[in-house]
Amino acid sequence: MNGSFPRFIFILFFSMLMLIHPADAQTRDTIVVDKNGNGDYETLSKAIASLPMFNYQRVTIFIKPGIYNEKIRIEQDYITLEGEDRASTIIQYNQLREDWNRGKDTIGPAVINIHADDIILKNLTIKNTQPQIGPHAFAIYGDGTRTILLNCTVVSRGGDTVSLWNYKTGMYYHANCSFEGAVDFVCPRGWCFIRDSKFYEMKKTAAIWHAGGNDMGQKLVIMNSSFDGVKDFQLGRHHYEAQFYLINCTFSQNMSDRPIYRVTYEDSTRNRPFNWGKRYYFSDCHRIGGDFEWFADNLNNAAGAPSPDEITLCWTFEGRWDPESSTGPGIVKFEIHKNYILLYFDDIVTVKGIPELISDTGKHFTYYSGGGSDTIRFNTPGTVSAGDLPGLKISNAAKLLGSRASVCERPVSLKIQP
């Protein structure tokens, strides 16, 4: 036997690898965690550790009901932690911040520690189980941006329950959540929009807190939400420059008659700059048992005098992000090569499955590479021309989606501008 046969086999094998790579080598888009052993992993820590160091496409870690007594650190972007059931899918851990400061581990001071962008927590109960009322005890801590909490219960008996602290570019969206804690237990830095949620203050201190000193437009907006707590709990306070908007909110009769206030110290060197003045704005807010004068409607005093209808997500985040939008990335340009095309999108794209495209002319294109970037390559049999591209659509069950955090899937637009 001469050497031609083995060489032929090698060439054939290599060619087959080229055909299946990389489309067939996509990371799974869903990982199942079940503490009872009926999933891919039994703990969240192991599921997160299974991801690549740099995660370029959205991955959902789906969590079966149970109590997961662990704290976790998220450093990869585009991760969704989704519980099967909010009430019975519980992530909990006993962690005082001061204990962590004395003996720091690599995970962090909270139950969920977020050091990545575009993270979504959905249908979960997250508890810091330390028993003391008052001391700092994070349930969620983070310094990423575009963080979403959706349909979650987040509880700590201590302060700073939800501490998302990217003071430069932090943007956060929370909806249909329940927050409990003591002392500034929802305390974002940057831009934050909260809707349809419940707040419960466990101590005679402030429930909400904001820091917005890096950009005059940074703000905390709370809409269609309710506040309750122990008798004489306070609504809010701040140490830094801050901006509060409360729209259509309800306060229980237990709330004290103390307006949102700035914290100052006798030692003036500890006081933060306060050049932009008091910026506490209300519209259609009411207290059970009678309203206080300090939360009377005053949006006309805010910059631009917005109406309640103008206080939207785009307005809050100043056009940088709309987490409720269903509009996905669009094609900004394309390139035609002999037997493949490159589609350039205006945002990062997640690829689920192996999309097959078909155009109005019946030309077929098969996904080849680019998931997790803004440039996607599709191969096609034979040659291709610009006339083969109008009317592109996905012809199978695969998906091309925007990767940024959103409350819904954002399918890409395949429309090519002439």
Tab-separated table of C-alpha atoms in Angstrom, residues 102-394:
chain	number	residue	atom	x	y	z
A	102	ARG	CA	-12.089	40.272	58.366
A	103	GLY	CA	-11.443	37.155	56.298
A	104	LYS	CA	-12.001	37.931	52.635
A	105	ASP	CA	-12.630	35.023	50.275
A	106	THR	CA	-12.554	35.200	46.487
A	107	ILE	CA	-16.331	34.944	46.082
A	108	GLY	CA	-17.375	38.205	47.689
A	109	PRO	CA	-19.404	39.733	50.536
A	110	ALA	CA	-22.879	38.949	49.154
A	111	VAL	CA	-25.011	35.912	48.388
A	112	ILE	CA	-24.819	36.830	44.677
A	113	ASN	CA	-21.749	38.836	43.652
A	114	ILE	CA	-21.986	40.326	40.152
A	115	HIS	CA	-18.821	41.497	38.412
A	116	ALA	CA	-20.066	41.333	34.833
A	117	ASP	CA	-22.401	43.138	32.450
A	118	ASP	CA	-25.848	42.143	31.147
A	119	ILE	CA	-26.803	39.817	33.995
A	120	ILE	CA	-30.441	38.786	34.524
A	121	LEU	CA	-31.849	37.296	37.748
A	122	LYS	CA	-35.353	35.950	37.204
A	123	ASN	CA	-37.973	34.019	39.220
A	124	LEU	CA	-35.771	33.633	42.294
A	125	THR	CA	-35.748	34.154	46.047
A	126	ILE	CA	-32.363	35.413	47.239
A	127	LYS	CA	-31.723	35.577	50.991
A	128	ASN	CA	-28.914	36.654	53.238
A	129	THR	CA	-29.803	34.540	56.271
A	130	GLN	CA	-27.645	36.278	58.887
A	131	PRO	CA	-30.046	36.987	61.801
A	132	GLN	CA	-29.129	40.496	62.997
A	133	ILE	CA	-31.248	43.520	62.124
A	134	GLY	CA	-29.173	46.427	60.930
A	135	PRO	CA	-25.559	45.571	60.067
A	136	HIS	CA	-24.444	45.478	56.437
A	137	ALA	CA	-25.476	42.155	54.920
A	138	PHE	CA	-25.708	42.096	51.131
A	139	ALA	CA	-28.039	39.731	49.313
A	140	ILE	CA	-26.879	41.084	45.930
A	141	TYR	CA	-23.735	43.125	45.361
A	142	GLY	CA	-22.337	44.155	42.007
A	143	ASP	CA	-20.324	46.561	39.903
A	144	GLY	CA	-21.492	45.604	36.404
A	145	THR	CA	-23.983	47.453	34.238
A	146	ARG	CA	-27.352	46.554	32.653
A	147	THR	CA	-28.392	44.311	35.545
A	148	ILE	CA	-32.005	43.075	35.592
A	149	LEU	CA	-33.970	41.697	38.555
A	150	LEU	CA	-37.282	40.316	37.328
A	151	ASN	CA	-39.932	38.668	39.499
A	152	CYS	CA	-37.543	38.166	42.428
A	153	THR	CA	-37.779	38.248	46.223
A	154	VAL	CA	-34.608	39.674	47.757
A	155	VAL	CA	-34.267	39.605	51.541
A	156	SER	CA	-31.776	40.550	54.227
A	157	ARG	CA	-32.312	41.592	57.829
A	158	GLY	CA	-29.272	43.807	57.495
A	159	GLY	CA	-28.488	46.892	55.468
A	160	ASP	CA	-27.703	47.272	51.753
A	161	THR	CA	-29.744	44.257	50.630
A	162	VAL	CA	-29.400	45.160	46.932
A	163	SER	CA	-26.143	47.033	46.358
A	164	LEU	CA	-25.420	47.613	42.678
A	165	TRP	CA	-22.504	49.998	42.802
A	166	ASN	CA	-21.112	50.828	39.386
A	167	TYR	CA	-21.017	54.559	40.075
A	168	LYS	CA	-19.742	55.461	36.585
A	169	THR	CA	-21.909	53.569	34.072
A	170	GLY	CA	-24.228	51.412	36.197
A	171	MET	CA	-27.739	50.923	34.773
A	172	TYR	CA	-30.258	48.664	36.537
A	173	TYR	CA	-33.847	47.589	35.926
A	174	HIS	CA	-36.045	45.813	38.495
A	175	ALA	CA	-39.682	44.788	37.990
A	176	ASN	CA	-42.259	42.843	39.989
A	177	CYS	CA	-39.844	42.326	42.879
A	178	SER	CA	-40.095	42.307	46.654
A	179	PHE	CA	-37.255	43.870	48.659
A	180	GLU	CA	-36.724	43.577	52.415
A	181	GLY	CA	-33.982	44.882	54.629
A	182	ALA	CA	-32.768	47.459	57.118
A	183	VAL	CA	-30.913	50.707	56.332
A	184	ASP	CA	-30.658	51.742	52.664
A	185	PHE	CA	-31.666	48.253	51.573
A	186	VAL	CA	-32.103	49.255	47.928
A	187	CYS	CA	-29.131	51.526	47.237
A	188	PRO	CA	-28.091	51.871	43.594
A	189	ARG	CA	-25.281	54.033	42.267
A	190	GLY	CA	-25.848	55.346	38.766
A	191	TRP	CA	-29.141	54.936	36.896
A	192	CYS	CA	-31.918	52.681	38.220
A	193	PHE	CA	-35.554	52.116	37.226
A	194	ILE	CA	-37.864	50.056	39.473
A	195	ARG	CA	-41.491	49.280	38.732
A	196	ASP	CA	-44.376	47.286	40.249
A	197	SER	CA	-42.403	46.265	43.342
A	198	LYS	CA	-42.752	46.096	47.125
A	199	PHE	CA	-40.372	47.487	49.759
A	200	TYR	CA	-40.373	46.489	53.432
A	201	GLU	CA	-38.157	48.290	55.954
A	202	MET	CA	-37.260	46.266	59.087
A	203	LYS	CA	-35.811	49.164	61.080
A	204	LYS	CA	-36.616	52.817	61.828
A	205	THR	CA	-34.226	53.918	59.136
A	206	ALA	CA	-34.287	54.816	55.449
A	207	ALA	CA	-35.512	52.240	52.949
A	208	ILE	CA	-33.980	53.621	49.717
A	209	TRP	CA	-30.683	55.357	48.962
A	210	HIS	CA	-29.052	56.695	45.825
A	211	ALA	CA	-25.665	57.950	44.672
A	212	GLY	CA	-25.419	59.897	41.430
A	213	GLY	CA	-22.388	62.111	41.660
A	214	ASN	CA	-20.543	60.984	38.545
A	215	ASP	CA	-23.116	62.315	36.077
A	216	MET	CA	-25.815	64.891	36.705
A	217	GLY	CA	-28.327	62.703	34.847
A	218	GLN	CA	-27.952	59.698	37.148
A	219	LYS	CA	-31.201	58.954	38.949
A	220	LEU	CA	-33.351	56.446	40.849
A	221	VAL	CA	-36.882	56.108	39.466
A	222	ILE	CA	-39.485	54.057	41.344
A	223	MET	CA	-42.892	53.644	39.718
A	224	ASN	CA	-46.170	51.912	40.687
A	225	SER	CA	-44.658	50.480	43.875
A	226	SER	CA	-45.517	50.251	47.581
A	227	PHE	CA	-43.577	50.867	50.789
A	228	ASP	CA	-44.199	49.390	54.233
A	229	GLY	CA	-42.181	48.609	57.333
A	230	VAL	CA	-41.906	48.936	61.063
A	231	LYS	CA	-43.573	51.948	62.658
A	232	ASP	CA	-41.815	55.220	61.810
A	233	PHE	CA	-39.584	53.821	59.089
A	234	GLN	CA	-38.104	56.480	56.811
A	235	LEU	CA	-38.453	56.650	53.042
A	236	GLY	CA	-34.957	57.556	51.857
A	237	ARG	CA	-31.640	59.317	52.243
A	238	HIS	CA	-28.288	59.836	50.508
A	239	HIS	CA	-24.659	60.711	51.226
A	240	TYR	CA	-23.595	61.711	47.696
A	241	GLU	CA	-25.253	63.778	44.991
A	242	ALA	CA	-28.543	62.003	44.281
A	243	GLN	CA	-31.785	62.261	42.332
A	244	PHE	CA	-35.036	60.510	43.292
A	245	TYR	CA	-38.259	60.174	41.278
A	246	LEU	CA	-41.252	58.398	42.838
A	247	ILE	CA	-44.252	58.031	40.541
A	248	ASN	CA	-47.632	56.571	41.576
A	249	CYS	CA	-46.274	54.997	44.767
A	250	THR	CA	-48.146	54.051	47.936
A	251	PHE	CA	-46.778	54.451	51.467
A	252	SER	CA	-48.187	52.660	54.506
A	253	GLN	CA	-49.290	54.580	57.573
A	254	ASN	CA	-46.111	53.336	59.286
A	255	MET	CA	-43.921	55.680	57.241
A	256	SER	CA	-42.611	58.598	59.305
A	257	ASP	CA	-43.062	62.240	58.444
A	258	ARG	CA	-39.444	62.701	57.431
A	259	PRO	CA	-38.574	63.739	53.885
A	260	ILE	CA	-35.734	62.179	51.934
A	261	TYR	CA	-32.598	63.707	53.410
A	262	ARG	CA	-28.864	64.120	52.977
A	263	VAL	CA	-26.567	62.574	55.599
A	264	THR	CA	-23.956	64.981	56.955
A	265	TYR	CA	-21.302	64.746	59.660
A	266	GLU	CA	-19.924	67.172	62.250
A	267	ASP	CA	-16.506	66.434	60.797
A	268	SER	CA	-16.959	68.316	57.515
A	269	THR	CA	-14.110	66.415	55.852
A	270	ARG	CA	-16.412	63.379	55.767
A	271	ASN	CA	-19.158	65.184	53.866
A	272	ARG	CA	-19.472	64.547	50.141
A	273	PRO	CA	-19.879	67.310	47.533
A	274	PHE	CA	-23.420	68.633	47.251
A	275	ASN	CA	-23.499	71.198	44.464
A	276	TRP	CA	-26.631	70.166	42.580
A	277	GLY	CA	-29.061	70.659	45.441
A	278	LYS	CA	-32.068	68.697	46.635
A	279	ARG	CA	-33.568	66.678	43.797
A	280	TYR	CA	-36.482	64.703	45.246
A	281	TYR	CA	-39.464	64.507	42.892
A	282	PHE	CA	-42.936	62.991	43.317
A	283	SER	CA	-46.073	62.458	41.298
A	284	ASP	CA	-49.353	60.898	42.433
A	285	CYS	CA	-47.891	59.369	45.599
A	286	HIS	CA	-50.126	58.742	48.599
A	287	ARG	CA	-49.870	57.504	52.171
A	288	ILE	CA	-52.489	55.336	53.837
A	289	GLY	CA	-53.822	57.453	56.682
A	290	GLY	CA	-53.001	60.773	55.068
A	291	ASP	CA	-50.399	62.397	52.844
A	292	PHE	CA	-47.438	64.479	53.990
A	293	GLU	CA	-46.720	67.778	52.308
A	294	TRP	CA	-43.158	66.853	51.325
A	295	PHE	CA	-44.244	64.284	48.745
A	296	ALA	CA	-46.773	66.494	46.984
A	297	ASP	CA	-46.574	66.546	43.174
A	298	ASN	CA	-43.537	68.564	42.085
A	299	LEU	CA	-42.274	67.199	38.750
A	300	ASN	CA	-42.473	70.739	37.404
A	301	ASN	CA	-39.406	71.500	39.548
A	302	ALA	CA	-37.295	68.756	37.922
A	303	ALA	CA	-34.953	69.469	35.028
A	304	GLY	CA	-37.071	69.748	31.894
A	305	ALA	CA	-40.284	69.552	33.951
A	306	PRO	CA	-41.195	66.061	32.690
A	307	SER	CA	-44.756	64.830	32.870
A	308	PRO	CA	-45.378	61.406	34.450
A	309	ASP	CA	-45.868	59.916	30.970
A	310	GLU	CA	-42.460	61.187	29.910
A	311	ILE	CA	-40.661	59.312	32.679
A	312	THR	CA	-39.923	56.225	30.620
A	313	LEU	CA	-37.024	53.810	30.437
A	314	CYS	CA	-35.424	55.706	27.561
A	315	TRP	CA	-35.778	58.937	29.524
A	316	THR	CA	-34.337	57.366	32.685
A	317	PHE	CA	-31.314	55.833	30.945
A	318	GLU	CA	-30.973	58.789	28.561
A	319	GLY	CA	-31.267	56.634	25.456
A	320	ARG	CA	-28.469	54.270	26.440
A	321	TRP	CA	-30.684	51.245	27.205
A	322	ASP	CA	-34.305	50.109	27.015
A	323	PRO	CA	-34.636	46.769	28.839
A	324	GLU	CA	-38.300	46.387	27.835
A	325	SER	CA	-37.642	46.808	24.115
A	326	SER	CA	-38.150	43.801	21.830
A	327	THR	CA	-36.138	45.380	18.998
A	328	GLY	CA	-33.047	43.353	18.220
A	329	PRO	CA	-29.816	44.233	16.413
A	330	GLY	CA	-30.101	45.327	12.802
A	331	ILE	CA	-27.771	44.902	9.835
A	332	VAL	CA	-25.613	47.974	9.241
A	333	LYS	CA	-23.631	46.560	6.304
A	334	PHE	CA	-22.814	43.317	4.517
A	335	GLU	CA	-20.025	41.807	2.470
A	336	ILE	CA	-20.357	39.256	-0.310
A	337	HIS	CA	-17.578	36.761	-0.888
A	338	LYS	CA	-17.444	33.907	-3.386
A	339	ASN	CA	-19.425	31.388	-1.354
A	340	TYR	CA	-20.276	33.168	1.886
A	341	ILE	CA	-21.633	36.440	3.242
A	342	LEU	CA	-20.715	38.526	6.284
A	343	LEU	CA	-23.545	40.364	8.048
A	344	TYR	CA	-22.490	43.250	10.308
A	345	PHE	CA	-24.953	44.155	13.079
A	346	ASP	CA	-25.216	47.210	15.310
A	347	ASP	CA	-24.939	45.135	18.492
A	348	ILE	CA	-23.640	41.812	19.805
A	349	VAL	CA	-25.569	38.749	18.594
A	350	THR	CA	-26.229	35.453	20.384
A	351	VAL	CA	-26.676	32.415	18.120
A	352	LYS	CA	-28.937	29.581	19.322
A	353	GLY	CA	-28.683	26.427	17.294
A	354	ILE	CA	-27.429	26.527	13.685
A	355	PRO	CA	-29.567	29.035	11.795
A	356	GLU	CA	-30.438	28.360	8.175
A	357	LEU	CA	-31.386	31.417	6.148
A	358	ILE	CA	-33.397	31.553	2.964
A	359	SER	CA	-33.886	34.594	0.729
A	360	ASP	CA	-36.666	35.626	-1.647
A	361	THR	CA	-34.757	34.013	-4.499
A	362	GLY	CA	-34.659	30.678	-2.633
A	363	LYS	CA	-30.943	30.975	-1.905
A	364	HIS	CA	-29.905	29.073	1.243
A	365	PHE	CA	-27.279	30.188	3.756
A	366	THR	CA	-25.941	28.171	6.710
A	367	TYR	CA	-24.499	29.745	9.852
A	368	TYR	CA	-20.759	29.248	10.077
A	369	SER	CA	-19.292	31.550	12.717
A	370	GLY	CA	-19.500	34.824	14.632
A	371	GLY	CA	-21.868	34.147	17.534
A	372	GLY	CA	-20.988	36.484	20.397
A	373	SER	CA	-19.838	39.262	18.072
A	374	ASP	CA	-21.449	41.803	15.764
A	375	THR	CA	-20.252	40.030	12.588
A	376	ILE	CA	-21.923	36.786	11.524
A	377	ARG	CA	-20.776	34.573	8.651
A	378	PHE	CA	-23.120	32.396	6.584
A	379	ASN	CA	-21.911	29.947	3.964
A	380	THR	CA	-23.836	29.051	0.817
A	381	PRO	CA	-23.457	26.452	-1.940
A	382	GLY	CA	-22.079	27.944	-5.124
A	383	THR	CA	-21.656	31.663	-5.622
A	384	VAL	CA	-23.746	34.503	-4.237
A	385	SER	CA	-24.694	37.946	-5.494
A	386	ALA	CA	-26.427	40.977	-3.988
A	387	GLY	CA	-29.646	39.888	-5.694
A	388	ASP	CA	-29.701	36.775	-3.495
A	389	LEU	CA	-29.977	38.734	-0.217
A	390	PRO	CA	-33.374	40.504	-0.103
A	391	GLY	CA	-36.009	38.862	2.094
A	392	LEU	CA	-33.626	36.910	4.324
A	393	LYS	CA	-35.366	34.949	7.057
A	394	ILE	CA	-34.522	32.041	9.350
